[in-house]
Amino acid sequence: MAKKITLMCNGKKLEFNPLISDDDEGDSTKNPDVQGPGQGVFELSDLVLSANEVEVGNAVSCKTSIKGKNISQVSYELMVQVNNYAIGPVQRHFLRSPKEREVKGVVHPRWPEENEIEFEFRLAGRLLFCGEGFTLACMTPERYGVEPDAQIWSLEGVYQRGGGEPFRVKLEFDSQGALVKKTGFWPASVGGVVSPFELLIEDGDTFEPYVTMINEKGEIITGLVNPIMLGGGNQLRWEQVEACPGNYLACVVIEDFDGKKTRINSEIIIKA
């Protein structure tokens, strides 16, 4: 197992613990001989930023072009660089496609085969709080095509109650940071079936959020960041904060209909 990686954030030392390689999260360049009906092959231009060195709190505009079939989703991410890893995403959002379709009230993107992508994002991150305690929250948007105040954000990780067996949970929050749904998953039973249940938070429970870690070879690994103590009359919530000074990667992520992801990125330095 790889050594822990540390990063100072908002006056606190965060420790990232890489776990085993996560094949399910792999990008579309893996297993090139295995093809599915929704696999996409993309031509990508360099990701060009309006600036590669900016001050804390500023916004950056990005440009790139994407060509290819079977584009399911396009999003942007901000990853922090620590040692030989890109870790995050400390920020992630869907990009809107030129055309959309609605199925049973749900909006889906319809990306053409040729796209000129241009967008702007603020250099910010998210932290998960319970009382005064906090840890990094790599939140994932759940819904494409909704207004920002209607977005639901999810965060998965490892939950432990007392000295019991750790298990996976998924926490869902509204756009104001409030916890709206919490689901636990019993360990896989015979046949790999996982049983979800409504999670009850008790005083002294701990939660370790998952992070994505990408090494210099482009290999994607799941990791854990500092646990947070729950309960004590405090509610779990997330807050957006200015991205801490350091080295980052601005990324555009293209996902095909088979769920494989391709990333293009550009380095950016955030100065105090």
mmCIF file of C-alpha atoms in Angstrom:
data_model
loop_
_atom_site.group_PDB
_atom_site.id
_atom_site.type_symbol
_atom_site.label_atom_id
_atom_site.label_comp_id
_atom_site.label_asym_id
_atom_site.label_seq_id
_atom_site.Cartn_x
_atom_site.Cartn_y
_atom_site.Cartn_z
ATOM 1 C CA MET A 1 0.000 0.000 0.000
ATOM 2 C CA ALA A 2 1.291 3.452 -0.877
ATOM 3 C CA LYS A 3 2.333 5.886 1.799
ATOM 4 C CA LYS A 4 -0.040 8.548 3.028
ATOM 5 C CA ILE A 5 0.140 11.914 1.280
ATOM 6 C CA THR A 6 -0.312 15.151 3.219
ATOM 7 C CA LEU A 7 -1.607 18.599 2.304
ATOM 8 C CA MET A 8 -2.246 21.716 4.394
ATOM 9 C CA CYS A 9 -5.756 23.115 3.850
ATOM 10 C CA ASN A 10 -7.425 25.885 5.850
ATOM 11 C CA GLY A 11 -4.862 25.470 8.615
ATOM 12 C CA LYS A 12 -5.375 21.695 8.901
ATOM 13 C CA LYS A 13 -3.172 18.856 7.700
ATOM 14 C CA LEU A 14 -5.136 16.561 5.421
ATOM 15 C CA GLU A 15 -3.874 13.015 4.943
ATOM 16 C CA PHE A 16 -4.736 10.993 1.849
ATOM 17 C CA ASN A 17 -4.499 7.232 2.039
ATOM 18 C CA PRO A 18 -4.384 5.511 -1.380
ATOM 19 C CA LEU A 19 -6.287 2.245 -1.559
ATOM 20 C CA ILE A 20 -6.349 -0.398 -4.267
ATOM 21 C CA SER A 21 -6.606 0.486 -7.947
ATOM 22 C CA ASP A 22 -10.145 1.247 -9.057
ATOM 23 C CA ASP A 23 -10.795 -0.261 -12.488
ATOM 24 C CA ASP A 24 -14.402 0.890 -12.571
ATOM 25 C CA GLU A 25 -13.295 4.508 -12.597
ATOM 26 C CA GLY A 26 -10.809 4.028 -15.415
ATOM 27 C CA ASP A 27 -10.530 6.313 -18.404
ATOM 28 C CA SER A 28 -11.440 5.423 -21.959
ATOM 29 C CA THR A 29 -7.855 4.659 -22.971
ATOM 30 C CA LYS A 30 -7.821 1.503 -20.809
ATOM 31 C CA ASN A 31 -8.558 -1.941 -22.277
ATOM 32 C CA PRO A 32 -8.451 -0.698 -25.903
ATOM 33 C CA ASP A 33 -9.259 -4.186 -27.247
ATOM 34 C CA VAL A 34 -12.543 -4.315 -25.345
ATOM 35 C CA GLN A 35 -15.246 -2.387 -27.176
ATOM 36 C CA GLY A 36 -18.887 -1.827 -26.316
ATOM 37 C CA PRO A 37 -21.717 -0.267 -28.301
ATOM 38 C CA GLY A 38 -21.372 3.001 -26.396
ATOM 39 C CA GLN A 39 -17.606 3.344 -26.529
ATOM 40 C CA GLY A 40 -16.302 6.691 -27.776
ATOM 41 C CA VAL A 41 -13.041 7.568 -29.504
ATOM 42 C CA PHE A 42 -12.299 11.261 -29.133
ATOM 43 C CA GLU A 43 -9.978 13.805 -30.725
ATOM 44 C CA LEU A 44 -9.113 16.486 -28.194
ATOM 45 C CA SER A 45 -7.243 19.740 -28.481
ATOM 46 C CA ASP A 46 -5.120 21.155 -25.679
ATOM 47 C CA LEU A 47 -6.980 22.741 -22.782
ATOM 48 C CA VAL A 48 -6.099 26.436 -22.930
ATOM 49 C CA LEU A 49 -6.565 28.586 -19.831
ATOM 50 C CA SER A 50 -6.884 32.347 -19.656
ATOM 51 C CA ALA A 51 -4.066 32.245 -17.085
ATOM 52 C CA ASN A 52 -1.894 29.505 -15.620
ATOM 53 C CA GLU A 53 -1.026 31.459 -12.477
ATOM 54 C CA VAL A 54 -3.760 33.269 -10.548
ATOM 55 C CA GLU A 55 -4.505 34.596 -7.084
ATOM 56 C CA VAL A 56 -6.840 32.935 -4.584
ATOM 57 C CA GLY A 57 -10.507 33.626 -5.322
ATOM 58 C CA ASN A 58 -10.127 34.449 -9.004
ATOM 59 C CA ALA A 59 -11.936 32.845 -11.917
ATOM 60 C CA VAL A 60 -10.362 31.200 -14.958
ATOM 61 C CA SER A 61 -11.760 30.668 -18.449
ATOM 62 C CA CYS A 62 -11.004 27.497 -20.418
ATOM 63 C CA LYS A 63 -11.141 26.537 -24.087
ATOM 64 C CA THR A 64 -10.827 23.218 -25.904
ATOM 65 C CA SER A 65 -12.365 21.298 -28.798
ATOM 66 C CA ILE A 66 -13.787 17.778 -28.762
ATOM 67 C CA LYS A 67 -14.530 15.571 -31.757
ATOM 68 C CA GLY A 68 -16.018 12.097 -31.618
ATOM 69 C CA LYS A 69 -19.116 9.946 -31.355
ATOM 70 C CA ASN A 70 -20.903 8.576 -28.281
ATOM 71 C CA ILE A 71 -20.287 11.538 -25.991
ATOM 72 C CA SER A 72 -22.519 10.977 -22.992
ATOM 73 C CA GLN A 73 -21.391 13.684 -20.593
ATOM 74 C CA VAL A 74 -18.807 16.456 -20.408
ATOM 75 C CA SER A 75 -17.752 17.986 -17.106
ATOM 76 C CA TYR A 76 -14.919 20.006 -15.640
ATOM 77 C CA GLU A 77 -12.909 19.259 -12.534
ATOM 78 C CA LEU A 78 -10.327 20.993 -10.392
ATOM 79 C CA MET A 79 -7.721 18.585 -8.967
ATOM 80 C CA VAL A 80 -5.002 19.507 -6.473
ATOM 81 C CA GLN A 81 -1.490 18.238 -7.185
ATOM 82 C CA VAL A 82 0.333 16.645 -4.243
ATOM 83 C CA ASN A 83 3.620 14.858 -4.899
ATOM 84 C CA ASN A 84 2.991 12.627 -7.919
ATOM 85 C CA TYR A 85 -0.797 12.552 -7.564
ATOM 86 C CA ALA A 86 -3.686 14.686 -8.780
ATOM 87 C CA ILE A 87 -6.267 14.449 -5.990
ATOM 88 C CA GLY A 88 -9.906 15.469 -5.927
ATOM 89 C CA PRO A 89 -11.973 16.607 -7.515
ATOM 90 C CA VAL A 90 -12.098 19.591 -5.182
ATOM 91 C CA GLN A 91 -14.663 20.974 -7.627
ATOM 92 C CA ARG A 92 -16.788 19.323 -10.325
ATOM 93 C CA HIS A 93 -19.649 20.525 -12.529
ATOM 94 C CA PHE A 94 -21.440 19.348 -15.657
ATOM 95 C CA LEU A 95 -20.996 21.388 -18.831
ATOM 96 C CA ARG A 96 -24.172 22.129 -20.801
ATOM 97 C CA SER A 97 -24.447 20.711 -24.299
ATOM 98 C CA PRO A 98 -25.686 22.804 -27.268
ATOM 99 C CA LYS A 99 -28.774 20.606 -27.557
ATOM 100 C CA GLU A 100 -30.700 18.639 -24.948
ATOM 101 C CA ARG A 101 -33.511 16.112 -24.763
ATOM 102 C CA GLU A 102 -36.051 15.503 -22.053
ATOM 103 C CA VAL A 103 -37.185 12.000 -21.092
ATOM 104 C CA LYS A 104 -39.943 11.668 -18.484
ATOM 105 C CA GLY A 105 -39.118 15.075 -17.094
ATOM 106 C CA VAL A 106 -35.366 14.454 -16.882
ATOM 107 C CA VAL A 107 -33.040 16.542 -19.072
ATOM 108 C CA HIS A 108 -30.145 14.802 -20.837
ATOM 109 C CA PRO A 109 -27.332 16.309 -22.943
ATOM 110 C CA ARG A 110 -27.093 15.710 -26.695
ATOM 111 C CA TRP A 111 -23.502 16.375 -27.675
ATOM 112 C CA PRO A 112 -22.758 16.635 -31.434
ATOM 113 C CA GLU A 113 -19.683 15.036 -32.981
ATOM 114 C CA GLU A 114 -17.791 18.356 -33.124
ATOM 115 C CA ASN A 115 -17.722 20.744 -30.160
ATOM 116 C CA GLU A 116 -15.971 23.977 -29.326
ATOM 117 C CA ILE A 117 -15.948 24.117 -25.534
ATOM 118 C CA GLU A 118 -15.547 27.376 -23.628
ATOM 119 C CA PHE A 119 -16.429 27.991 -19.994
ATOM 120 C CA GLU A 120 -15.349 29.848 -16.873
ATOM 121 C CA PHE A 121 -15.087 28.591 -13.318
ATOM 122 C CA ARG A 122 -14.115 29.996 -9.956
ATOM 123 C CA LEU A 123 -11.157 28.512 -8.113
ATOM 124 C CA ALA A 124 -12.955 27.053 -5.119
ATOM 125 C CA GLY A 125 -13.264 23.813 -3.168
ATOM 126 C CA ARG A 126 -15.653 22.221 -0.695
ATOM 127 C CA LEU A 127 -15.237 21.091 2.896
ATOM 128 C CA LEU A 128 -17.453 18.806 4.985
ATOM 129 C CA PHE A 129 -18.167 20.159 8.478
ATOM 130 C CA CYS A 130 -19.620 18.707 11.666
ATOM 131 C CA GLY A 131 -19.358 21.324 14.392
ATOM 132 C CA GLU A 132 -15.817 22.733 14.265
ATOM 133 C CA GLY A 133 -14.364 19.607 12.703
ATOM 134 C CA PHE A 134 -13.923 19.421 8.926
ATOM 135 C CA THR A 135 -12.407 17.393 6.125
ATOM 136 C CA LEU A 136 -12.197 17.595 2.336
ATOM 137 C CA ALA A 137 -15.445 16.931 0.453
ATOM 138 C CA CYS A 138 -15.068 15.843 -3.182
ATOM 139 C CA MET A 139 -18.713 16.401 -4.063
ATOM 140 C CA THR A 140 -20.333 15.023 -7.215
ATOM 141 C CA PRO A 141 -23.358 16.690 -8.851
ATOM 142 C CA GLU A 142 -26.253 14.246 -9.242
ATOM 143 C CA ARG A 143 -28.407 15.997 -11.841
ATOM 144 C CA TYR A 144 -27.591 17.347 -15.270
ATOM 145 C CA GLY A 145 -29.440 20.381 -16.573
ATOM 146 C CA VAL A 146 -30.944 21.715 -13.332
ATOM 147 C CA GLU A 147 -30.656 25.208 -11.871
ATOM 148 C CA PRO A 148 -27.788 25.589 -9.363
ATOM 149 C CA ASP A 149 -30.152 25.956 -6.411
ATOM 150 C CA ALA A 150 -31.865 22.661 -7.368
ATOM 151 C CA GLN A 151 -28.667 20.602 -7.599
ATOM 152 C CA ILE A 152 -28.115 17.625 -5.314
ATOM 153 C CA TRP A 153 -24.518 16.867 -4.332
ATOM 154 C CA SER A 154 -23.337 13.417 -3.258
ATOM 155 C CA LEU A 155 -20.320 12.245 -1.309
ATOM 156 C CA GLU A 156 -19.349 8.630 -0.692
ATOM 157 C CA GLY A 157 -16.960 7.163 1.833
ATOM 158 C CA VAL A 158 -16.329 4.705 4.648
ATOM 159 C CA TYR A 159 -18.490 4.816 7.788
ATOM 160 C CA GLN A 160 -17.676 3.295 11.142
ATOM 161 C CA ARG A 161 -19.793 3.007 14.269
ATOM 162 C CA GLY A 162 -17.826 2.421 17.476
ATOM 163 C CA GLY A 163 -15.508 -0.508 16.976
ATOM 164 C CA GLY A 164 -17.779 -2.075 14.385
ATOM 165 C CA GLU A 165 -17.042 -3.178 10.854
ATOM 166 C CA PRO A 166 -16.578 -0.248 8.409
ATOM 167 C CA PHE A 167 -19.066 -0.003 5.545
ATOM 168 C CA ARG A 168 -19.703 2.228 2.544
ATOM 169 C CA VAL A 169 -22.180 5.105 2.699
ATOM 170 C CA LYS A 170 -23.512 7.734 0.334
ATOM 171 C CA LEU A 171 -24.481 11.151 1.679
ATOM 172 C CA GLU A 172 -26.605 13.557 -0.369
ATOM 173 C CA PHE A 173 -26.793 17.309 0.224
ATOM 174 C CA ASP A 174 -28.772 20.209 -1.209
ATOM 175 C CA SER A 175 -27.204 23.291 -2.796
ATOM 176 C CA GLN A 176 -27.217 25.110 0.557
ATOM 177 C CA GLY A 177 -25.047 22.405 2.136
ATOM 178 C CA ALA A 178 -27.731 20.632 4.199
ATOM 179 C CA LEU A 179 -27.825 16.824 4.440
ATOM 180 C CA VAL A 180 -31.010 15.547 2.772
ATOM 181 C CA LYS A 181 -30.389 11.791 2.423
ATOM 182 C CA LYS A 182 -28.007 9.237 3.944
ATOM 183 C CA THR A 183 -27.700 5.664 2.723
ATOM 184 C CA GLY A 184 -25.567 2.862 4.081
ATOM 185 C CA PHE A 185 -24.622 -0.287 2.175
ATOM 186 C CA TRP A 186 -24.069 -3.598 3.898
ATOM 187 C CA PRO A 187 -20.977 -5.452 2.662
ATOM 188 C CA ALA A 188 -21.524 -7.494 -0.486
ATOM 189 C CA SER A 189 -23.270 -10.782 0.184
ATOM 190 C CA VAL A 190 -23.123 -13.984 -1.836
ATOM 191 C CA GLY A 191 -23.435 -13.087 -5.499
ATOM 192 C CA GLY A 192 -22.175 -9.553 -4.945
ATOM 193 C CA VAL A 193 -25.565 -8.122 -3.981
ATOM 194 C CA VAL A 194 -25.249 -5.009 -1.814
ATOM 195 C CA SER A 195 -28.138 -4.122 0.458
ATOM 196 C CA PRO A 196 -28.821 -0.377 1.016
ATOM 197 C CA PHE A 197 -30.440 0.955 4.165
ATOM 198 C CA GLU A 198 -31.351 4.283 5.740
ATOM 199 C CA LEU A 199 -28.347 5.356 7.801
ATOM 200 C CA LEU A 200 -28.837 6.479 11.389
ATOM 201 C CA ILE A 201 -26.068 8.775 12.646
ATOM 202 C CA GLU A 202 -25.039 8.261 16.263
ATOM 203 C CA ASP A 203 -22.649 10.206 18.494
ATOM 204 C CA GLY A 204 -19.061 9.118 17.983
ATOM 205 C CA ASP A 205 -19.544 7.671 14.491
ATOM 206 C CA THR A 206 -16.857 8.530 11.941
ATOM 207 C CA PHE A 207 -16.951 9.139 8.200
ATOM 208 C CA GLU A 208 -13.948 9.041 5.832
ATOM 209 C CA PRO A 209 -14.744 10.546 2.416
ATOM 210 C CA TYR A 210 -13.461 8.934 -0.767
ATOM 211 C CA VAL A 211 -11.171 10.874 -3.088
ATOM 212 C CA THR A 212 -9.923 10.123 -6.590
ATOM 213 C CA MET A 213 -6.153 9.916 -6.948
ATOM 214 C CA ILE A 214 -4.464 9.892 -10.369
ATOM 215 C CA ASN A 215 -0.759 9.071 -10.500
ATOM 216 C CA GLU A 216 1.859 10.168 -13.030
ATOM 217 C CA LYS A 217 1.022 7.154 -15.226
ATOM 218 C CA GLY A 218 -2.612 8.202 -15.442
ATOM 219 C CA GLU A 219 -3.719 5.279 -13.257
ATOM 220 C CA ILE A 220 -6.805 6.030 -11.164
ATOM 221 C CA ILE A 221 -6.860 5.000 -7.522
ATOM 222 C CA THR A 222 -9.507 5.416 -4.854
ATOM 223 C CA GLY A 223 -8.258 7.017 -1.653
ATOM 224 C CA LEU A 224 -9.533 8.139 1.730
ATOM 225 C CA VAL A 225 -9.065 11.515 3.424
ATOM 226 C CA ASN A 226 -9.188 12.415 7.148
ATOM 227 C CA PRO A 227 -12.204 11.017 9.009
ATOM 228 C CA ILE A 228 -14.668 13.405 10.615
ATOM 229 C CA MET A 229 -16.358 12.735 13.966
ATOM 230 C CA LEU A 230 -20.162 12.888 13.834
ATOM 231 C CA GLY A 231 -22.914 13.659 16.315
ATOM 232 C CA GLY A 232 -22.561 15.790 19.430
ATOM 233 C CA GLY A 233 -25.659 17.747 18.483
ATOM 234 C CA ASN A 234 -23.997 18.980 15.269
ATOM 235 C CA GLN A 235 -25.389 18.590 11.771
ATOM 236 C CA LEU A 236 -23.302 17.479 8.817
ATOM 237 C CA ARG A 237 -23.015 20.180 6.145
ATOM 238 C CA TRP A 238 -20.732 21.208 3.314
ATOM 239 C CA GLU A 239 -19.398 24.669 2.604
ATOM 240 C CA GLN A 240 -17.661 26.154 -0.414
ATOM 241 C CA VAL A 241 -14.297 27.766 0.324
ATOM 242 C CA GLU A 242 -11.575 29.442 -1.689
ATOM 243 C CA ALA A 243 -9.117 26.934 -3.123
ATOM 244 C CA CYS A 244 -5.955 26.831 -1.009
ATOM 245 C CA PRO A 245 -2.729 28.113 -2.610
ATOM 246 C CA GLY A 246 -0.816 25.419 -4.466
ATOM 247 C CA ASN A 247 -0.514 23.510 -7.724
ATOM 248 C CA TYR A 248 -3.657 22.275 -9.448
ATOM 249 C CA LEU A 249 -4.941 20.691 -12.640
ATOM 250 C CA ALA A 250 -7.930 22.139 -14.458
ATOM 251 C CA CYS A 251 -9.549 19.182 -16.247
ATOM 252 C CA VAL A 252 -12.221 18.529 -18.834
ATOM 253 C CA VAL A 253 -13.668 15.022 -18.519
ATOM 254 C CA ILE A 254 -15.443 13.356 -21.447
ATOM 255 C CA GLU A 255 -17.541 10.286 -20.685
ATOM 256 C CA ASP A 256 -18.874 7.911 -23.326
ATOM 257 C CA PHE A 257 -22.043 5.815 -23.174
ATOM 258 C CA ASP A 258 -20.084 2.869 -21.751
ATOM 259 C CA GLY A 259 -19.054 4.999 -18.774
ATOM 260 C CA LYS A 260 -15.393 5.256 -19.755
ATOM 261 C CA LYS A 261 -13.767 8.630 -19.126
ATOM 262 C CA THR A 262 -11.087 10.592 -20.951
ATOM 263 C CA ARG A 263 -9.399 13.566 -19.283
ATOM 264 C CA ILE A 264 -7.509 16.512 -20.704
ATOM 265 C CA ASN A 265 -5.933 18.972 -18.324
ATOM 266 C CA SER A 266 -3.781 22.032 -17.909
ATOM 267 C CA GLU A 267 -1.640 23.016 -14.946
ATOM 268 C CA ILE A 268 -2.579 26.036 -12.873
ATOM 269 C CA ILE A 269 -0.909 27.646 -9.850
ATOM 270 C CA ILE A 270 -3.006 29.391 -7.220
ATOM 271 C CA LYS A 271 -1.056 32.041 -5.321
ATOM 272 C CA ALA A 272 -1.828 33.414 -1.868
#
